[in-house]
PDB file of C-alpha atoms in Angstrom:
ATOM      1  CA  ASP J  45       0.066  -0.099  -0.203  1.00  0.00           C
ATOM      2  CA  ALA J  46       1.397   3.186  -0.564  1.00  0.00           C
ATOM      3  CA  GLY J  47       0.198   4.671   2.371  1.00  0.00           C
ATOM      4  CA  VAL J  48      -2.264   8.074   3.101  1.00  0.00           C
ATOM      5  CA  ILE J  49      -1.966  10.250   0.149  1.00  0.00           C
ATOM      6  CA  GLN J  50      -2.241  14.008   0.103  1.00  0.00           C
ATOM      7  CA  SER J  51      -2.216  16.708  -2.190  1.00  0.00           C
ATOM      8  CA  PRO J  52      -1.053  18.934  -2.550  1.00  0.00           C
ATOM      9  CA  ARG J  53       2.382  18.985  -1.230  1.00  0.00           C
ATOM     10  CA  HIS J  54       2.536  22.895  -0.754  1.00  0.00           C
ATOM     11  CA  GLU J  55      -0.142  25.478  -1.455  1.00  0.00           C
ATOM     12  CA  VAL J  56       0.260  29.488  -1.567  1.00  0.00           C
ATOM     13  CA  THR J  57      -2.778  31.330  -1.984  1.00  0.00           C
ATOM     14  CA  GLU J  58      -3.808  34.835  -1.769  1.00  0.00           C
ATOM     15  CA  MET J  59      -6.075  35.959   1.227  1.00  0.00           C
ATOM     16  CA  GLY J  60      -9.495  35.058   0.038  1.00  0.00           C
ATOM     17  CA  GLN J  61      -9.067  32.391  -2.278  1.00  0.00           C
ATOM     18  CA  GLU J  62     -10.693  29.280  -2.093  1.00  0.00           C
ATOM     19  CA  VAL J  63      -8.368  26.623  -1.156  1.00  0.00           C
ATOM     20  CA  THR J  64      -8.813  22.517  -1.353  1.00  0.00           C
ATOM     21  CA  LEU J  65      -6.564  19.792   0.670  1.00  0.00           C
ATOM     22  CA  ARG J  66      -7.073  16.378  -0.773  1.00  0.00           C
ATOM     23  CA  CYS J  67      -6.671  12.779   1.128  1.00  0.00           C
ATOM     24  CA  LYS J  68      -6.418   9.541  -0.058  1.00  0.00           C
ATOM     25  CA  PRO J  69      -6.319   7.289   3.052  1.00  0.00           C
ATOM     26  CA  ILE J  70      -4.779   3.590   3.545  1.00  0.00           C
ATOM     27  CA  SER J  71      -7.790   0.591   1.827  1.00  0.00           C
ATOM     28  CA  GLY J  72      -9.868  -0.484   4.363  1.00  0.00           C
ATOM     29  CA  HIS J  73      -9.414   2.117   7.279  1.00  0.00           C
ATOM     30  CA  ASP J  74     -11.988   3.274   8.541  1.00  0.00           C
ATOM     31  CA  TYR J  75     -11.054   6.187  10.768  1.00  0.00           C
ATOM     32  CA  LEU J  76      -9.959   9.341   8.802  1.00  0.00           C
ATOM     33  CA  PHE J  77      -8.471  12.361  10.526  1.00  0.00           C
ATOM     34  CA  TRP J  78      -7.773  15.712   8.957  1.00  0.00           C
ATOM     35  CA  TYR J  79      -5.192  17.353  11.651  1.00  0.00           C
ATOM     36  CA  ARG J  80      -3.480  21.037  11.644  1.00  0.00           C
ATOM     37  CA  GLN J  81       0.285  21.256  12.816  1.00  0.00           C
ATOM     38  CA  THR J  82       1.482  24.984  13.933  1.00  0.00           C
ATOM     39  CA  MET J  83       4.658  26.182  15.858  1.00  0.00           C
ATOM     40  CA  MET J  84       2.320  27.644  18.321  1.00  0.00           C
ATOM     41  CA  ARG J  85      -0.368  25.430  18.707  1.00  0.00           C
ATOM     42  CA  GLY J  86       1.008  22.295  18.006  1.00  0.00           C
ATOM     43  CA  LEU J  87      -1.204  19.125  15.901  1.00  0.00           C
ATOM     44  CA  GLU J  88      -4.667  19.855  16.657  1.00  0.00           C
ATOM     45  CA  LEU J  89      -7.285  17.808  15.451  1.00  0.00           C
ATOM     46  CA  LEU J  90      -9.792  19.627  13.159  1.00  0.00           C
ATOM     47  CA  ILE J  91     -12.784  17.105  12.110  1.00  0.00           C
ATOM     48  CA  TYR J  92     -12.737  12.993  11.761  1.00  0.00           C
ATOM     49  CA  PHE J  93     -15.104  10.386  10.371  1.00  0.00           C
ATOM     50  CA  ASN J  94     -15.803   7.087  10.844  1.00  0.00           C
ATOM     51  CA  ASN J  95     -17.438   5.023   7.853  1.00  0.00           C
ATOM     52  CA  ASN J  96     -16.926   8.146   5.788  1.00  0.00           C
ATOM     53  CA  VAL J  97     -19.644   9.787   8.190  1.00  0.00           C
ATOM     54  CA  PRO J  98     -18.479  13.227  10.160  1.00  0.00           C
ATOM     55  CA  ILE J  99     -18.083  12.286  13.586  1.00  0.00           C
ATOM     56  CA  ASP J 100     -16.749  15.166  15.592  1.00  0.00           C
ATOM     57  CA  ASP J 101     -16.107  18.572  13.502  1.00  0.00           C
ATOM     58  CA  SER J 102     -15.560  20.469  17.082  1.00  0.00           C
ATOM     59  CA  GLY J 103     -12.367  21.356  16.289  1.00  0.00           C
ATOM     60  CA  MET J 104     -12.965  23.279  12.963  1.00  0.00           C
ATOM     61  CA  PRO J 105     -11.827  26.642  13.861  1.00  0.00           C
ATOM     62  CA  GLU J 106     -14.574  28.398  12.108  1.00  0.00           C
ATOM     63  CA  ASP J 107     -17.688  28.755   9.295  1.00  0.00           C
ATOM     64  CA  ARG J 108     -14.910  28.671   6.543  1.00  0.00           C
ATOM     65  CA  PHE J 109     -13.383  25.353   7.203  1.00  0.00           C
ATOM     66  CA  SER J 110     -15.840  22.268   5.418  1.00  0.00           C
ATOM     67  CA  ALA J 111     -14.625  18.544   5.217  1.00  0.00           C
ATOM     68  CA  LYS J 112     -16.624  16.129   3.244  1.00  0.00           C
ATOM     69  CA  MET J 113     -15.622  11.997   2.676  1.00  0.00           C
ATOM     70  CA  PRO J 114     -18.013  11.144  -0.063  1.00  0.00           C
ATOM     71  CA  ASN J 115     -16.358   7.682  -0.367  1.00  0.00           C
ATOM     72  CA  ALA J 116     -13.952   5.437   1.790  1.00  0.00           C
ATOM     73  CA  SER J 117     -11.428   6.655  -0.770  1.00  0.00           C
ATOM     74  CA  PHE J 118     -11.507  10.145  -1.111  1.00  0.00           C
ATOM     75  CA  SER J 119     -11.544  13.293   1.650  1.00  0.00           C
ATOM     76  CA  THR J 120     -11.426  16.731   1.111  1.00  0.00           C
ATOM     77  CA  LEU J 121     -10.716  19.730   3.495  1.00  0.00           C
ATOM     78  CA  LYS J 122     -11.833  23.351   2.097  1.00  0.00           C
ATOM     79  CA  ILE J 123     -11.056  26.532   3.722  1.00  0.00           C
ATOM     80  CA  GLN J 124     -13.139  29.378   2.011  1.00  0.00           C
ATOM     81  CA  PRO J 125     -12.187  31.724   1.912  1.00  0.00           C
ATOM     82  CA  SER J 126      -8.746  31.769   3.497  1.00  0.00           C
ATOM     83  CA  GLU J 127      -7.074  33.753   5.666  1.00  0.00           C
ATOM     84  CA  PRO J 128      -3.118  34.028   6.406  1.00  0.00           C
ATOM     85  CA  ARG J 129      -4.104  32.844  10.084  1.00  0.00           C
ATOM     86  CA  ASP J 130      -4.876  29.828   8.468  1.00  0.00           C
ATOM     87  CA  SER J 131      -1.336  29.123   7.079  1.00  0.00           C
ATOM     88  CA  ALA J 132       0.216  25.711   8.495  1.00  0.00           C
ATOM     89  CA  VAL J 133       0.576  22.443   8.069  1.00  0.00           C
ATOM     90  CA  TYR J 134      -2.514  19.748   7.024  1.00  0.00           C
ATOM     91  CA  PHE J 135      -2.373  16.389   7.517  1.00  0.00           C
ATOM     92  CA  CYS J 136      -4.740  13.356   6.748  1.00  0.00           C
ATOM     93  CA  ALA J 137      -4.565  10.285   8.954  1.00  0.00           C
ATOM     94  CA  SER J 138      -6.018   7.394   8.951  1.00  0.00           C
ATOM     95  CA  SER J 139      -6.825   3.926  11.151  1.00  0.00           C
ATOM     96  CA  LEU J 140      -8.197   0.897  11.150  1.00  0.00           C
ATOM     97  CA  GLY J 141     -10.691   1.040  14.136  1.00  0.00           C
ATOM     98  CA  GLN J 142     -10.721   2.084  17.731  1.00  0.00           C
ATOM     99  CA  ALA J 143      -7.273   1.987  19.589  1.00  0.00           C
ATOM    100  CA  SER J 144      -5.300   1.347  16.194  1.00  0.00           C
ATOM    101  CA  GLY J 145      -2.180   3.515  15.461  1.00  0.00           C
ATOM    102  CA  TYR J 146      -2.789   6.415  13.237  1.00  0.00           C
ATOM    103  CA  THR J 147      -1.073   6.519   9.300  1.00  0.00           C
ATOM    104  CA  PHE J 148      -0.216   9.534   8.724  1.00  0.00           C
ATOM    105  CA  GLY J 149       0.405  11.366   5.157  1.00  0.00           C
ATOM    106  CA  SER J 150       3.035  13.293   4.397  1.00  0.00           C
ATOM    107  CA  GLY J 151       1.280  16.958   4.647  1.00  0.00           C
ATOM    108  CA  THR J 152       0.017  19.826   2.894  1.00  0.00           C
ATOM    109  CA  ARG J 153       2.080  22.887   3.822  1.00  0.00           C
ATOM    110  CA  LEU J 154      -0.460  26.132   3.044  1.00  0.00           C
ATOM    111  CA  THR J 155       0.659  29.221   3.005  1.00  0.00           C
ATOM    112  CA  VAL J 156      -1.813  32.353   2.646  1.00  0.00           C
ATOM    113  CA  VAL J 157      -0.315  35.748   1.827  1.00  0.00           C
TER     114      VAL J 157
ATOM    115  CA  SER K   5      -9.801  21.218  31.015  1.00  0.00           C
ATOM    116  CA  GLN K   6      -7.807  18.168  30.146  1.00  0.00           C
ATOM    117  CA  LYS K   7      -4.352  18.357  29.603  1.00  0.00           C
ATOM    118  CA  ILE K   8      -1.418  16.847  27.705  1.00  0.00           C
ATOM    119  CA  GLU K   9       2.454  17.696  28.944  1.00  0.00           C
ATOM    120  CA  GLN K  10       5.476  16.744  27.367  1.00  0.00           C
ATOM    121  CA  ASN K  11       9.066  18.573  27.930  1.00  0.00           C
ATOM    122  CA  SER K  12       9.043  21.242  25.904  1.00  0.00           C
ATOM    123  CA  GLU K  13      12.836  21.635  26.068  1.00  0.00           C
ATOM    124  CA  ALA K  14      14.893  19.452  24.021  1.00  0.00           C
ATOM    125  CA  LEU K  15      16.412  16.516  25.324  1.00  0.00           C
ATOM    126  CA  ASN K  16      20.101  16.813  24.269  1.00  0.00           C
ATOM    127  CA  ILE K  17      22.006  12.852  25.221  1.00  0.00           C
ATOM    128  CA  GLN K  18      25.146  11.136  23.814  1.00  0.00           C
ATOM    129  CA  GLU K  19      24.968   7.944  21.864  1.00  0.00           C
ATOM    130  CA  GLY K  20      24.711   5.039  23.740  1.00  0.00           C
ATOM    131  CA  LYS K  21      23.361   6.474  26.303  1.00  0.00           C
ATOM    132  CA  THR K  22      18.852   5.995  27.817  1.00  0.00           C
ATOM    133  CA  ALA K  23      16.446   8.735  26.543  1.00  0.00           C
ATOM    134  CA  THR K  24      13.651   8.527  28.534  1.00  0.00           C
ATOM    135  CA  LEU K  25      10.541  11.217  27.568  1.00  0.00           C
ATOM    136  CA  THR K  26       7.608  12.188  29.665  1.00  0.00           C
ATOM    137  CA  CYS K  27       4.145  13.202  28.990  1.00  0.00           C
ATOM    138  CA  ASN K  28       2.390  13.811  31.834  1.00  0.00           C
ATOM    139  CA  TYR K  29      -1.985  14.582  31.310  1.00  0.00           C
ATOM    140  CA  THR K  30      -4.461  15.998  33.477  1.00  0.00           C
ATOM    141  CA  ASN K  31      -8.449  16.113  34.406  1.00  0.00           C
ATOM    142  CA  TYR K  32      -8.873  12.349  32.169  1.00  0.00           C
ATOM    143  CA  SER K  33      -8.141   8.909  32.225  1.00  0.00           C
ATOM    144  CA  PRO K  34      -7.200   7.485  28.449  1.00  0.00           C
ATOM    145  CA  ALA K  35      -7.501   3.868  28.138  1.00  0.00           C
ATOM    146  CA  TYR K  36      -4.477   3.761  25.754  1.00  0.00           C
ATOM    147  CA  LEU K  37      -1.874   6.001  24.866  1.00  0.00           C
ATOM    148  CA  GLN K  38       0.336   6.438  21.601  1.00  0.00           C
ATOM    149  CA  TRP K  39       3.569   7.163  21.157  1.00  0.00           C
ATOM    150  CA  TYR K  40       4.651   8.814  17.481  1.00  0.00           C
ATOM    151  CA  ARG K  41       8.429   9.926  15.613  1.00  0.00           C
ATOM    152  CA  GLN K  42       7.953  12.684  13.842  1.00  0.00           C
ATOM    153  CA  ASP K  43      10.765  13.864  11.523  1.00  0.00           C
ATOM    154  CA  PRO K  44      11.026  17.467   9.798  1.00  0.00           C
ATOM    155  CA  GLY K  45       9.007  17.888   7.282  1.00  0.00           C
ATOM    156  CA  ARG K  46       6.655  14.637   8.018  1.00  0.00           C
ATOM    157  CA  GLY K  47       3.952  12.972   9.149  1.00  0.00           C
ATOM    158  CA  PRO K  48       4.270  11.584  12.945  1.00  0.00           C
ATOM    159  CA  VAL K  49       4.825   7.879  12.526  1.00  0.00           C
ATOM    160  CA  PHE K  50       3.349   5.672  14.897  1.00  0.00           C
ATOM    161  CA  LEU K  51       6.112   3.430  17.424  1.00  0.00           C
ATOM    162  CA  LEU K  52       4.118   2.369  20.150  1.00  0.00           C
ATOM    163  CA  LEU K  53       0.550   1.601  22.102  1.00  0.00           C
ATOM    164  CA  ILE K  54       0.283   0.880  25.496  1.00  0.00           C
ATOM    165  CA  ARG K  55      -3.317   0.352  27.198  1.00  0.00           C
ATOM    166  CA  GLU K  56      -4.156   0.442  30.667  1.00  0.00           C
ATOM    167  CA  ASN K  57      -3.970  -2.634  32.055  1.00  0.00           C
ATOM    168  CA  GLU K  58      -0.486  -2.684  30.797  1.00  0.00           C
ATOM    169  CA  LYS K  59       2.185  -1.170  33.184  1.00  0.00           C
ATOM    170  CA  GLU K  60       5.281  -1.945  30.767  1.00  0.00           C
ATOM    171  CA  LYS K  61       5.224  -2.144  26.887  1.00  0.00           C
ATOM    172  CA  ARG K  62       8.373  -3.162  24.997  1.00  0.00           C
ATOM    173  CA  LYS K  63       9.934  -2.903  20.948  1.00  0.00           C
ATOM    174  CA  GLU K  64      12.719  -3.573  19.488  1.00  0.00           C
ATOM    175  CA  ARG K  65      14.982  -0.592  21.764  1.00  0.00           C
ATOM    176  CA  LEU K  66      12.123   1.135  22.820  1.00  0.00           C
ATOM    177  CA  LYS K  67      10.243   0.681  26.131  1.00  0.00           C
ATOM    178  CA  VAL K  68       7.099   2.645  27.558  1.00  0.00           C
ATOM    179  CA  THR K  69       5.609   2.693  30.952  1.00  0.00           C
ATOM    180  CA  PHE K  70       1.888   3.803  31.748  1.00  0.00           C
ATOM    181  CA  ASP K  71       0.986   4.571  35.470  1.00  0.00           C
ATOM    182  CA  THR K  72      -2.844   5.307  35.531  1.00  0.00           C
ATOM    183  CA  THR K  73      -2.045   7.021  39.229  1.00  0.00           C
ATOM    184  CA  LEU K  74       0.463   9.120  38.167  1.00  0.00           C
ATOM    185  CA  LYS K  75      -1.209  10.270  34.873  1.00  0.00           C
ATOM    186  CA  GLN K  76       2.081   9.530  33.109  1.00  0.00           C
ATOM    187  CA  SER K  77       3.814   7.521  30.572  1.00  0.00           C
ATOM    188  CA  LEU K  78       7.464   7.348  30.133  1.00  0.00           C
ATOM    189  CA  PHE K  79       9.319   6.599  26.798  1.00  0.00           C
ATOM    190  CA  HIS K  80      12.715   5.387  26.920  1.00  0.00           C
ATOM    191  CA  ILE K  81      14.955   4.494  24.173  1.00  0.00           C
ATOM    192  CA  THR K  82      17.988   2.600  25.195  1.00  0.00           C
ATOM    193  CA  ALA K  83      21.579   2.299  23.293  1.00  0.00           C
ATOM    194  CA  SER K  84      20.068   5.691  21.481  1.00  0.00           C
ATOM    195  CA  GLN K  85      22.214   6.126  18.094  1.00  0.00           C
ATOM    196  CA  PRO K  86      22.182   9.668  16.305  1.00  0.00           C
ATOM    197  CA  ALA K  87      19.248   8.350  13.809  1.00  0.00           C
ATOM    198  CA  ASP K  88      16.672   8.519  17.295  1.00  0.00           C
ATOM    199  CA  SER K  89      16.713  12.250  16.392  1.00  0.00           C
ATOM    200  CA  ALA K  90      13.296  13.275  16.042  1.00  0.00           C
ATOM    201  CA  THR K  91      10.834  15.115  17.626  1.00  0.00           C
ATOM    202  CA  TYR K  92       8.482  12.043  19.895  1.00  0.00           C
ATOM    203  CA  LEU K  93       4.621  12.908  21.157  1.00  0.00           C
ATOM    204  CA  CYS K  94       2.345  11.175  22.872  1.00  0.00           C
ATOM    205  CA  ALA K  95      -1.404  10.795  22.612  1.00  0.00           C
ATOM    206  CA  PRO K  96      -3.630   9.946  25.086  1.00  0.00           C
ATOM    207  CA  PRO K  97      -7.491   9.552  23.398  1.00  0.00           C
ATOM    208  CA  ARG K  98      -9.899  11.787  24.413  1.00  0.00           C
ATOM    209  CA  ASN K  99     -13.635   9.846  24.155  1.00  0.00           C
ATOM    210  CA  THR K 100     -12.033   6.498  22.906  1.00  0.00           C
ATOM    211  CA  ASP K 101     -11.849   7.610  19.167  1.00  0.00           C
ATOM    212  CA  LYS K 102      -9.717  10.784  18.693  1.00  0.00           C
ATOM    213  CA  LEU K 103      -6.204  11.353  19.896  1.00  0.00           C
ATOM    214  CA  ILE K 104      -5.261  14.083  21.315  1.00  0.00           C
ATOM    215  CA  PHE K 105      -1.314  15.593  20.883  1.00  0.00           C
ATOM    216  CA  GLY K 106       0.991  16.412  23.084  1.00  0.00           C
ATOM    217  CA  THR K 107       3.614  19.522  21.600  1.00  0.00           C
ATOM    218  CA  GLY K 108       6.109  16.559  21.542  1.00  0.00           C
ATOM    219  CA  THR K 109       9.645  16.791  23.058  1.00  0.00           C
ATOM    220  CA  ARG K 110      12.499  16.626  20.644  1.00  0.00           C
ATOM    221  CA  LEU K 111      15.737  14.318  21.243  1.00  0.00           C
ATOM    222  CA  GLN K 112      18.793  15.462  19.789  1.00  0.00           C
ATOM    223  CA  VAL K 113      22.057  12.360  19.723  1.00  0.00           C
ATOM    224  CA  PHE K 114      25.115  13.053  19.445  1.00  0.00           C
ATOM    225  CA  PRO K 115      28.185  10.909  18.605  1.00  0.00           C
TER     226      PRO K 115
END
């Protein structure tokens, strides 16, 4: 398996633009997580899905953020409109059930100017 | 509120020595705890999971302990090598399903 695949690796966009981050989890994993990492706040959980259903989105900072998982092999995280404070590395991770180790993707480094 | 605390200062040790990293948590009782390694520019990599009924878990040169009374987990790397240099994150779950990560401790092993 190629692991968790995220795209793009890097994204530079102007304030106010829409940004879409993509994730392909490991086949067979029924949990998918979106995290954001900054120097100041570390790794923060934004939202997670179980069997394609959003379970907890309490970490989503505000309405500008939305996430979808239309099927078991694809998820998106969208920011609209983007702001400079959204600049961070966004990670997607998947796992095989509760109490299982997470497999993280390589992340998307987002810079909003 | 629930908190996870790891030593934010870097740990510098000499090759061959044992590195010990600490993770303290407050205001909740996780059923298990995970440890991850993160290298610069990469995502965290899962290392070990220890459950509340396990006092100790080992994997090669790694050892993790879990003291539910002290609310603390210790992560040990024996016979450390420069290749062990990385940031190590502890992650107890909140509400069973979701992991909450500590800020991590950066380990530097020098020859």
